């Protein structure tokens, strides 16, 4: 079980940071606030937690997801792909939930922002899968 947790920690941080960096690049290059949406927790108490805490919360969620998926990958192969699809569906729904709950108005450019959100989260799941296949 220790290897599963270590793998979840490493792969979760790597894939979570990759997702965050790509979202930040999109936000910088296209002024589409995907990174802001990704880290958005202002609806919890109406203020900002600060960027460091928001990134740590994002990475904690990523590590938890990676650990669960790694456990499925190792011990419950038949549930691994349904788990990936479920997490993909949940992250897709989070686009609508987070944008609706956001206290600040975010510039997401409608369907373009949604499409990029989905593509980037599929890339996140693909990065996890690749690292699992490589033995990480």
Tab-separated table of C-alpha atoms in Angstrom:
chain	number	residue	atom	x	y	z
A	1	UNK	CA	0.000	0.000	0.000
A	2	UNK	CA	2.967	2.304	0.605
A	3	UNK	CA	3.932	2.074	-3.065
A	4	UNK	CA	0.400	3.064	-4.083
A	5	UNK	CA	0.483	6.150	-1.849
A	6	UNK	CA	3.972	7.115	-3.028
A	7	UNK	CA	2.917	6.664	-6.646
A	8	UNK	CA	-0.239	8.708	-6.052
A	9	UNK	CA	1.802	11.472	-4.459
A	10	UNK	CA	4.371	11.640	-7.255
A	11	UNK	CA	2.005	11.224	-10.204
A	12	UNK	CA	-0.634	13.470	-8.634
A	13	UNK	CA	1.805	16.331	-8.119
A	14	UNK	CA	3.356	15.973	-11.587
A	15	UNK	CA	0.062	15.750	-13.479
A	16	UNK	CA	-1.602	18.399	-11.288
A	17	UNK	CA	1.254	20.842	-11.871
A	18	UNK	CA	1.224	20.072	-15.585
A	19	UNK	CA	-2.505	20.820	-15.744
A	20	UNK	CA	-2.031	24.025	-13.760
A	21	UNK	CA	0.873	25.209	-15.925
A	22	UNK	CA	-1.001	24.575	-19.172
A	23	UNK	CA	-4.094	26.348	-17.813
A	24	UNK	CA	-1.889	29.262	-16.703
A	25	UNK	CA	-0.342	29.431	-20.177
A	26	UNK	CA	-3.806	29.527	-21.779
A	27	UNK	CA	-4.803	32.259	-19.337
A	28	UNK	CA	-1.667	34.256	-20.158
A	29	UNK	CA	-1.780	33.760	-23.932
A	30	UNK	CA	-5.523	33.957	-24.585
A	31	UNK	CA	-6.800	35.845	-21.522
A	32	UNK	CA	-9.177	32.937	-20.876
A	33	UNK	CA	-9.271	32.477	-17.107
A	34	UNK	CA	-8.971	28.684	-16.948
A	35	UNK	CA	-6.238	28.698	-14.296
A	36	UNK	CA	-8.319	31.048	-12.169
A	37	UNK	CA	-11.289	28.696	-12.524
A	38	UNK	CA	-9.089	25.682	-11.731
A	39	UNK	CA	-7.892	27.238	-8.468
A	40	UNK	CA	-11.160	28.996	-7.661
A	41	UNK	CA	-12.341	28.518	-4.081
A	42	UNK	CA	-13.580	32.077	-3.455
A	43	UNK	CA	-17.143	30.805	-3.051
A	44	UNK	CA	-16.182	28.933	0.135
A	45	UNK	CA	-16.023	32.059	2.267
A	46	UNK	CA	-16.131	34.977	-0.176
A	47	UNK	CA	-12.459	35.881	-0.124
A	48	UNK	CA	-9.208	34.602	-1.505
A	49	UNK	CA	-7.174	31.948	0.285
A	50	UNK	CA	-4.042	33.173	-1.454
A	51	UNK	CA	-2.402	31.585	-4.467
A	52	UNK	CA	-0.137	29.243	-2.483
A	53	UNK	CA	-3.001	27.672	-0.543
A	54	UNK	CA	-5.147	27.458	-3.690
A	55	UNK	CA	-2.355	25.614	-5.526
A	56	UNK	CA	-1.856	23.282	-2.549
A	57	UNK	CA	-5.596	22.506	-2.482
A	58	UNK	CA	-5.510	21.786	-6.220
A	59	UNK	CA	-2.513	19.484	-5.783
A	60	UNK	CA	-4.137	17.729	-2.810
A	61	UNK	CA	-7.173	16.898	-4.946
A	62	UNK	CA	-4.866	15.715	-7.724
A	63	UNK	CA	-2.922	13.458	-5.323
A	64	UNK	CA	-6.147	11.953	-3.958
A	65	UNK	CA	-7.443	11.248	-7.472
A	66	UNK	CA	-4.090	9.805	-8.558
A	67	UNK	CA	-3.922	7.550	-5.490
A	68	UNK	CA	-7.437	6.208	-6.035
A	69	UNK	CA	-6.763	5.623	-9.736
A	70	UNK	CA	-3.429	3.922	-9.006
A	71	UNK	CA	-5.144	1.609	-6.510
A	72	UNK	CA	-7.740	0.737	-9.157
A	73	UNK	CA	-4.987	0.271	-11.755
A	74	UNK	CA	-3.120	-2.208	-9.538
A	75	UNK	CA	-5.872	-4.031	-7.649
A	76	UNK	CA	-9.127	-3.586	-9.601
A	77	UNK	CA	-8.189	-3.513	-13.301
A	78	UNK	CA	-11.804	-3.958	-14.391
A	79	UNK	CA	-12.801	-0.746	-12.548
A	80	UNK	CA	-9.847	1.372	-13.699
A	81	UNK	CA	-11.289	2.637	-16.998
A	82	UNK	CA	-14.755	3.267	-15.531
A	83	UNK	CA	-12.954	5.221	-12.792
A	84	UNK	CA	-11.106	7.290	-15.390
A	85	UNK	CA	-14.353	8.001	-17.251
A	86	UNK	CA	-16.129	8.933	-14.017
A	87	UNK	CA	-13.383	11.364	-13.029
A	88	UNK	CA	-13.436	12.809	-16.549
A	89	UNK	CA	-17.194	13.335	-16.299
A	90	UNK	CA	-16.902	14.924	-12.858
A	91	UNK	CA	-14.184	17.343	-14.007
A	92	UNK	CA	-16.369	18.241	-16.989
A	93	UNK	CA	-19.281	19.022	-14.667
A	94	UNK	CA	-16.967	21.017	-12.401
A	95	UNK	CA	-16.550	23.569	-15.208
A	96	UNK	CA	-20.213	24.508	-14.889
A	97	UNK	CA	-20.344	24.217	-11.108
A	98	UNK	CA	-17.209	26.277	-10.447
A	99	UNK	CA	-18.094	28.955	-12.996
A	100	UNK	CA	-21.609	29.270	-11.515
A	101	UNK	CA	-20.366	29.412	-7.905
A	102	UNK	CA	-17.539	31.847	-8.613
A	103	UNK	CA	-17.842	35.145	-6.756
A	104	UNK	CA	-15.803	36.971	-9.382
A	105	UNK	CA	-16.788	37.189	-13.031
A	106	UNK	CA	-14.493	34.968	-15.082
A	107	UNK	CA	-13.749	35.437	-18.766
A	108	UNK	CA	-14.125	31.904	-20.143
A	109	UNK	CA	-15.338	32.564	-23.719
A	110	UNK	CA	-18.270	30.153	-23.577
A	111	UNK	CA	-17.881	26.957	-25.558
A	112	UNK	CA	-14.225	27.630	-26.333
A	113	UNK	CA	-13.355	27.740	-22.635
A	114	UNK	CA	-15.461	24.655	-21.959
A	115	UNK	CA	-13.820	22.726	-24.803
A	116	UNK	CA	-10.332	23.651	-23.616
A	117	UNK	CA	-11.258	22.710	-20.025
A	118	UNK	CA	-12.371	19.255	-21.172
A	119	UNK	CA	-9.342	18.728	-23.433
A	120	UNK	CA	-6.899	19.776	-20.704
A	121	UNK	CA	-8.518	17.490	-18.138
A	122	UNK	CA	-8.428	14.591	-20.592
A	123	UNK	CA	-4.726	15.394	-20.959
A	124	UNK	CA	-4.415	15.308	-17.160
A	125	UNK	CA	-5.957	11.823	-17.075
A	126	UNK	CA	-3.785	10.697	-19.990
A	127	UNK	CA	-0.669	11.917	-18.168
A	128	UNK	CA	-1.685	9.891	-15.118
A	129	UNK	CA	-2.327	6.812	-17.240
A	130	UNK	CA	1.019	7.153	-19.015
A	131	UNK	CA	2.878	7.461	-15.717
A	132	UNK	CA	1.053	4.400	-14.358
A	133	UNK	CA	2.032	2.413	-17.460
A	134	UNK	CA	5.638	3.547	-17.061
A	135	UNK	CA	5.628	2.112	-13.552
A	136	UNK	CA	5.494	5.337	-11.575
